[in-house]
Short mmCIF file of C-alpha atoms and ligand atoms in Angstrom, two decimals:
data_model
loop_
_atom_site.label_atom_id
_atom_site.label_comp_id
_atom_site.label_asym_id
_atom_site.label_seq_id
_atom_site.Cartn_x
_atom_site.Cartn_y
_atom_site.Cartn_z
CA UNK A 1 -159.27 -79.57 -27.70
CA UNK A 2 -156.72 -77.06 -29.13
CA UNK A 3 -158.25 -74.22 -31.28
CA UNK A 4 -158.26 -75.03 -34.99
CA UNK A 5 -155.60 -73.21 -37.28
CA UNK A 6 -154.60 -73.01 -40.80
CA UNK A 7 -151.06 -72.86 -41.90
CA UNK A 8 -151.45 -70.42 -44.99
CA UNK A 9 -147.93 -71.01 -46.22
CA UNK A 10 -145.99 -74.17 -45.80
CA UNK A 11 -143.66 -75.81 -48.23
CA UNK A 12 -144.61 -79.15 -46.95
CA UNK A 13 -143.78 -80.76 -50.48
CA UNK A 14 -139.96 -79.98 -49.90
CA UNK A 15 -137.66 -82.73 -49.59
CA UNK A 16 -136.92 -81.77 -45.93
CA UNK A 17 -140.32 -83.51 -45.05
CA UNK A 18 -139.93 -86.65 -47.19
CA UNK A 19 -138.81 -88.82 -44.17
CA UNK A 20 -141.60 -88.01 -41.68
CA UNK A 21 -144.20 -86.01 -43.49
CA UNK A 22 -147.20 -88.18 -42.26
CA UNK A 23 -145.82 -88.17 -38.76
CA UNK A 24 -145.65 -84.44 -38.76
CA UNK A 25 -149.21 -84.24 -39.99
CA UNK A 26 -150.57 -86.36 -37.18
CA UNK A 27 -148.92 -84.27 -34.62
CA UNK A 28 -150.20 -81.18 -36.44
CA UNK A 29 -153.66 -82.53 -36.13
CA UNK A 30 -153.31 -83.16 -32.47
CA UNK A 31 -152.02 -79.57 -32.07
CA UNK A 32 -155.01 -78.23 -33.84
CA UNK A 33 -153.41 -77.44 -37.20
CA UNK A 34 -156.19 -78.62 -39.66
CA UNK A 35 -155.34 -77.33 -43.02
CA UNK A 36 -152.42 -76.01 -44.99
CA UNK A 37 -151.44 -74.30 -48.20
CA UNK A 38 -148.43 -75.41 -50.20
CA UNK A 39 -147.20 -72.36 -52.29
CA UNK A 40 -145.99 -73.10 -55.72
CA UNK A 41 -142.37 -72.48 -56.43
CA UNK A 42 -141.60 -73.56 -60.17
CA UNK A 43 -143.50 -75.59 -62.87
CA UNK A 44 -142.04 -78.97 -62.11
CA UNK A 45 -143.10 -78.59 -58.42
CA UNK A 46 -146.76 -77.99 -59.27
CA UNK A 47 -147.31 -81.62 -60.03
CA UNK A 48 -145.61 -82.65 -56.98
CA UNK A 49 -147.79 -80.43 -54.73
CA UNK A 50 -151.00 -81.55 -56.62
CA UNK A 51 -150.01 -85.26 -56.05
CA UNK A 52 -149.60 -84.57 -52.39
CA UNK A 53 -152.92 -82.76 -52.14
CA UNK A 54 -154.95 -85.50 -54.00
CA UNK A 55 -153.74 -87.97 -51.30
CA UNK A 56 -154.55 -85.56 -48.43
CA UNK A 57 -157.87 -83.86 -48.38
CA UNK A 58 -156.71 -81.03 -45.84
CA UNK A 59 -153.87 -79.99 -48.11
CA UNK A 60 -154.12 -77.32 -50.74
CA UNK A 61 -151.75 -75.69 -53.14
CA UNK A 62 -151.04 -72.63 -55.14
CA UNK A 63 -149.15 -72.56 -58.52
CA UNK A 64 -146.70 -69.88 -59.51
CA UNK A 65 -142.97 -69.07 -59.86
CA UNK A 66 -141.07 -68.00 -56.81
CA UNK A 67 -138.31 -65.34 -57.56
CA UNK A 68 -135.61 -67.85 -56.36
CA UNK A 69 -136.82 -70.19 -59.14
CA UNK A 70 -137.25 -67.72 -61.90
CA UNK A 71 -134.07 -68.88 -63.67
CA UNK A 72 -135.93 -72.02 -64.61
CA UNK A 73 -138.39 -70.27 -66.91
CA UNK A 74 -138.23 -68.30 -70.20
CA UNK A 75 -140.88 -65.91 -71.50
CA UNK A 76 -144.46 -66.94 -71.16
CA UNK A 77 -144.09 -70.57 -71.87
CA UNK A 78 -144.91 -71.47 -68.19
CA UNK A 79 -148.37 -69.95 -68.38
CA UNK A 80 -150.45 -72.53 -70.00
CA UNK A 81 -149.02 -75.18 -67.58
CA UNK A 82 -149.97 -72.87 -64.82
CA UNK A 83 -153.45 -72.28 -66.01
CA UNK A 84 -153.93 -76.32 -66.06
CA UNK A 85 -152.65 -76.28 -62.44
CA UNK A 86 -154.85 -73.55 -61.29
CA UNK A 87 -157.88 -75.40 -62.59
CA UNK A 88 -157.43 -78.35 -60.01
CA UNK A 89 -159.83 -78.21 -57.37
CA UNK A 90 -157.29 -78.28 -54.69
CA UNK A 91 -155.46 -75.21 -56.19
CA UNK A 92 -156.62 -72.02 -54.43
CA UNK A 93 -154.33 -69.29 -55.52
CA UNK A 94 -151.62 -67.88 -57.92
CA UNK A 95 -148.11 -67.77 -56.36
CA UNK A 96 -145.91 -67.58 -54.54
CA UNK A 97 -144.41 -64.97 -56.80
CA UNK A 98 -143.05 -61.59 -56.12
CA UNK A 99 -139.91 -59.37 -55.69
CA UNK A 100 -136.72 -60.09 -53.76
CA UNK A 101 -133.86 -57.60 -53.56
CA UNK A 102 -131.60 -60.07 -51.84
CA UNK A 103 -131.26 -62.04 -55.18
CA UNK A 104 -129.23 -61.59 -58.23
CA UNK A 105 -132.04 -61.57 -60.75
CA UNK A 106 -132.45 -58.08 -61.99
CA UNK A 107 -135.45 -56.24 -60.77
CA UNK A 108 -136.76 -55.54 -64.22
CA UNK A 109 -136.87 -59.33 -64.85
CA UNK A 110 -138.50 -59.96 -61.57
CA UNK A 111 -141.05 -57.32 -62.18
CA UNK A 112 -141.96 -58.62 -65.69
CA UNK A 113 -142.66 -62.00 -64.09
CA UNK A 114 -144.72 -60.49 -61.40
CA UNK A 115 -146.83 -58.72 -64.03
CA UNK A 116 -147.63 -62.03 -65.82
CA UNK A 117 -148.71 -63.44 -62.51
CA UNK A 118 -150.98 -60.41 -61.61
CA UNK A 119 -152.52 -60.72 -65.14
CA UNK A 120 -153.13 -64.28 -64.32
CA UNK A 121 -154.67 -63.74 -61.01
CA UNK A 122 -156.91 -61.28 -62.61
CA UNK A 123 -157.94 -63.47 -65.55
CA UNK A 124 -158.51 -66.52 -63.23
CA UNK A 125 -160.16 -64.40 -60.40
CA UNK A 126 -157.98 -66.04 -57.84
CA UNK A 127 -156.24 -64.63 -54.88
CA UNK A 128 -152.29 -64.15 -55.12
CA UNK A 129 -149.59 -65.26 -52.61
CA UNK A 130 -146.81 -62.64 -52.71
CA UNK A 131 -143.12 -62.95 -51.47
CA UNK A 132 -141.62 -59.53 -50.89
CA UNK A 133 -138.13 -58.76 -49.57
CA UNK A 134 -137.07 -55.21 -49.30
CA UNK A 135 -139.25 -54.13 -52.15
CA UNK A 136 -142.52 -52.83 -50.75
CA UNK A 137 -142.51 -49.73 -52.76
CA UNK A 138 -142.24 -51.49 -55.99
CA UNK A 139 -144.68 -54.11 -55.00
CA UNK A 140 -147.27 -51.59 -54.00
CA UNK A 141 -146.90 -49.80 -57.34
CA UNK A 142 -147.56 -52.96 -59.25
CA UNK A 143 -150.64 -53.83 -57.00
CA UNK A 144 -152.06 -50.35 -57.70
CA UNK A 145 -151.93 -51.02 -61.40
CA UNK A 146 -153.46 -54.37 -61.16
CA UNK A 147 -156.42 -54.19 -58.64
CA UNK A 148 -157.40 -57.78 -57.85
CA UNK A 149 -161.07 -58.70 -57.12
CA UNK A 150 -159.98 -61.30 -54.43
CA UNK A 151 -156.74 -59.65 -53.20
CA UNK A 152 -154.03 -61.85 -51.77
CA UNK A 153 -151.53 -62.14 -49.02
CA UNK A 154 -148.12 -60.61 -48.34
CA UNK A 155 -146.61 -63.79 -47.00
CA UNK A 156 -143.99 -63.57 -44.15
CA UNK A 157 -144.88 -59.90 -43.80
CA UNK A 158 -142.11 -57.73 -42.55
CA UNK A 159 -142.53 -54.01 -42.27
CA UNK A 160 -144.04 -50.97 -40.68
CA UNK A 161 -147.61 -50.29 -39.58
CA UNK A 162 -147.94 -47.85 -42.51
CA UNK A 163 -146.83 -50.34 -44.92
CA UNK A 164 -149.32 -52.97 -43.41
CA UNK A 165 -152.11 -50.44 -43.60
CA UNK A 166 -151.34 -49.64 -47.20
CA UNK A 167 -151.67 -53.38 -48.15
CA UNK A 168 -154.72 -53.98 -46.03
CA UNK A 169 -156.48 -50.89 -47.65
CA UNK A 170 -155.70 -52.37 -51.05
CA UNK A 171 -157.36 -55.64 -50.14
CA UNK A 172 -154.25 -57.55 -49.22
CA UNK A 173 -153.73 -59.54 -45.94
CA UNK A 174 -150.59 -60.12 -44.14
CA UNK A 175 -149.08 -63.36 -43.35
CA UNK A 176 -147.65 -63.60 -39.84
CA UNK A 177 -144.94 -66.10 -39.25
CA UNK A 178 -141.94 -67.00 -37.02
CA UNK A 179 -140.53 -63.38 -37.31
CA UNK A 180 -142.86 -62.23 -34.67
CA UNK A 181 -141.32 -64.46 -32.16
CA UNK A 182 -138.06 -62.57 -32.19
CA UNK A 183 -137.84 -59.40 -29.98
CA UNK A 184 -135.65 -57.60 -32.26
CA UNK A 185 -138.32 -57.53 -35.04
CA UNK A 186 -139.78 -54.64 -33.26
CA UNK A 187 -141.39 -52.79 -36.36
CA UNK A 188 -143.06 -56.04 -37.66
CA UNK A 189 -144.26 -56.83 -34.19
CA UNK A 190 -145.67 -53.37 -33.74
CA UNK A 191 -147.42 -53.65 -37.13
CA UNK A 192 -149.18 -56.93 -36.54
CA UNK A 193 -150.26 -55.90 -33.23
CA UNK A 194 -151.88 -52.57 -34.42
CA UNK A 195 -153.44 -53.63 -37.84
CA UNK A 196 -157.11 -54.89 -37.75
CA UNK A 197 -157.14 -58.71 -36.92
CA UNK A 198 -159.28 -59.21 -40.13
CA UNK A 199 -156.06 -58.63 -42.08
CA UNK A 200 -154.02 -61.38 -40.57
CA UNK A 201 -153.20 -65.00 -41.52
CA UNK A 202 -150.90 -67.49 -39.69
CA UNK A 203 -148.02 -69.25 -41.51
CA UNK A 204 -144.92 -71.15 -40.82
CA UNK A 205 -143.14 -71.00 -44.21
CA UNK A 206 -141.57 -74.28 -43.02
CA UNK A 207 -139.06 -75.64 -43.56
CA UNK A 208 -137.71 -72.06 -43.43
CA UNK A 209 -138.25 -69.36 -40.88
CA UNK A 210 -137.51 -71.22 -37.51
CA UNK A 211 -139.14 -69.65 -34.57
CA UNK A 212 -137.07 -68.07 -31.67
CA UNK A 213 -135.48 -70.67 -29.80
CA UNK A 214 -135.40 -72.99 -32.68
CA UNK A 215 -132.66 -71.13 -34.74
CA UNK A 216 -130.82 -73.67 -37.19
CA UNK A 217 -133.59 -76.28 -37.04
CA UNK A 218 -136.05 -77.42 -39.67
CA UNK A 219 -139.23 -75.35 -39.11
CA UNK A 220 -142.49 -77.43 -39.18
CA UNK A 221 -146.14 -76.75 -39.35
CA UNK A 222 -146.58 -78.40 -36.12
CA UNK A 223 -145.10 -75.23 -34.46
CA UNK A 224 -147.88 -73.08 -35.90
CA UNK A 225 -149.65 -72.87 -32.31
CA UNK A 226 -146.55 -71.00 -31.17
CA UNK A 227 -146.92 -68.42 -33.87
CA UNK A 228 -150.59 -68.07 -32.84
CA UNK A 229 -149.65 -67.81 -29.12
CA UNK A 230 -146.92 -65.08 -29.92
CA UNK A 231 -149.43 -62.97 -31.88
CA UNK A 232 -152.04 -63.36 -29.07
CA UNK A 233 -149.62 -62.13 -26.63
CA UNK A 234 -148.53 -59.01 -28.88
CA UNK A 235 -152.22 -58.16 -29.25
CA UNK A 236 -153.29 -58.91 -25.74
CA UNK A 237 -155.98 -61.43 -26.52
CA UNK A 238 -156.44 -65.17 -26.11
CA UNK A 239 -155.02 -67.75 -28.53
CA UNK A 240 -158.65 -68.93 -29.08
CA UNK A 241 -159.48 -65.53 -30.38
CA UNK A 242 -156.41 -65.49 -32.73
CA UNK A 243 -157.24 -68.79 -33.95
CA UNK A 244 -160.81 -68.11 -34.74
CA UNK A 245 -160.20 -64.82 -36.64
CA UNK A 246 -157.10 -66.16 -38.65
CA UNK A 247 -158.81 -69.42 -39.65
CA UNK A 248 -162.02 -67.36 -40.83
CA UNK A 249 -159.50 -64.89 -42.72
CA UNK A 250 -157.85 -67.82 -44.44
CA UNK A 251 -161.12 -69.36 -45.29
CA UNK A 252 -162.41 -66.11 -46.73
CA UNK A 253 -159.36 -65.38 -48.81
CA UNK A 254 -158.62 -68.77 -50.17
CA UNK A 255 -161.84 -70.64 -49.90
CA UNK A 256 -160.51 -73.52 -47.93
CA UNK A 257 -163.39 -76.13 -47.62
CA UNK A 258 -164.81 -76.48 -44.04
ZN1 LIG B 301 -142.51 -69.40 -49.20
#
């Protein structure tokens, strides 16, 4: 029996999986992937994620606005619909939301939307799923202003040991994905091998973030064991140990049902 794993960040609702979602899920189960979290991207998508999670008891979702879809919302109109989505029994977190320096949306607008998400996570006492591209300093500043009881995760973490430590000390975990399978990702590989294992979650971010050797292909949650194996090698432990601790971490953070 393969060890049990949780994919803490998988866009399994995306069109890329419409043709063969159920086949993939059955391969996931044989590979030990037992549960997954579908992050929120924008208001229309929350209902789609919710529908999928109602049909599949092992899938959960989060509700929030990804910076790439920020153009779809104005002001604070989205908040009430988001509160409704968050009240669903399969909705475990606020997000994904965050800051991304590679897109055209001005930082001030991104930060205003992030602040609304932080207030929401605080008010709803939920963990938050954060997307951060080249904006760790700004994000850390915001997280210090809004300490969250349940913390959250910096998904697809990429950065130094120092930055990883800073997040962990503030109560945020780090999502480890396909990046660590690339040798050139030296800084991130070092960070995830030195930070306490209690800080780490596994994720694929599928259909994005293909693993080394699968560049240009659709990424899939069925490859999560390869991420676990990569992390185990970097830390010099067994895949069983990585599976046990990261699964426990995901359950602790999000409250996945056993
Ligand atoms: Zn994502």
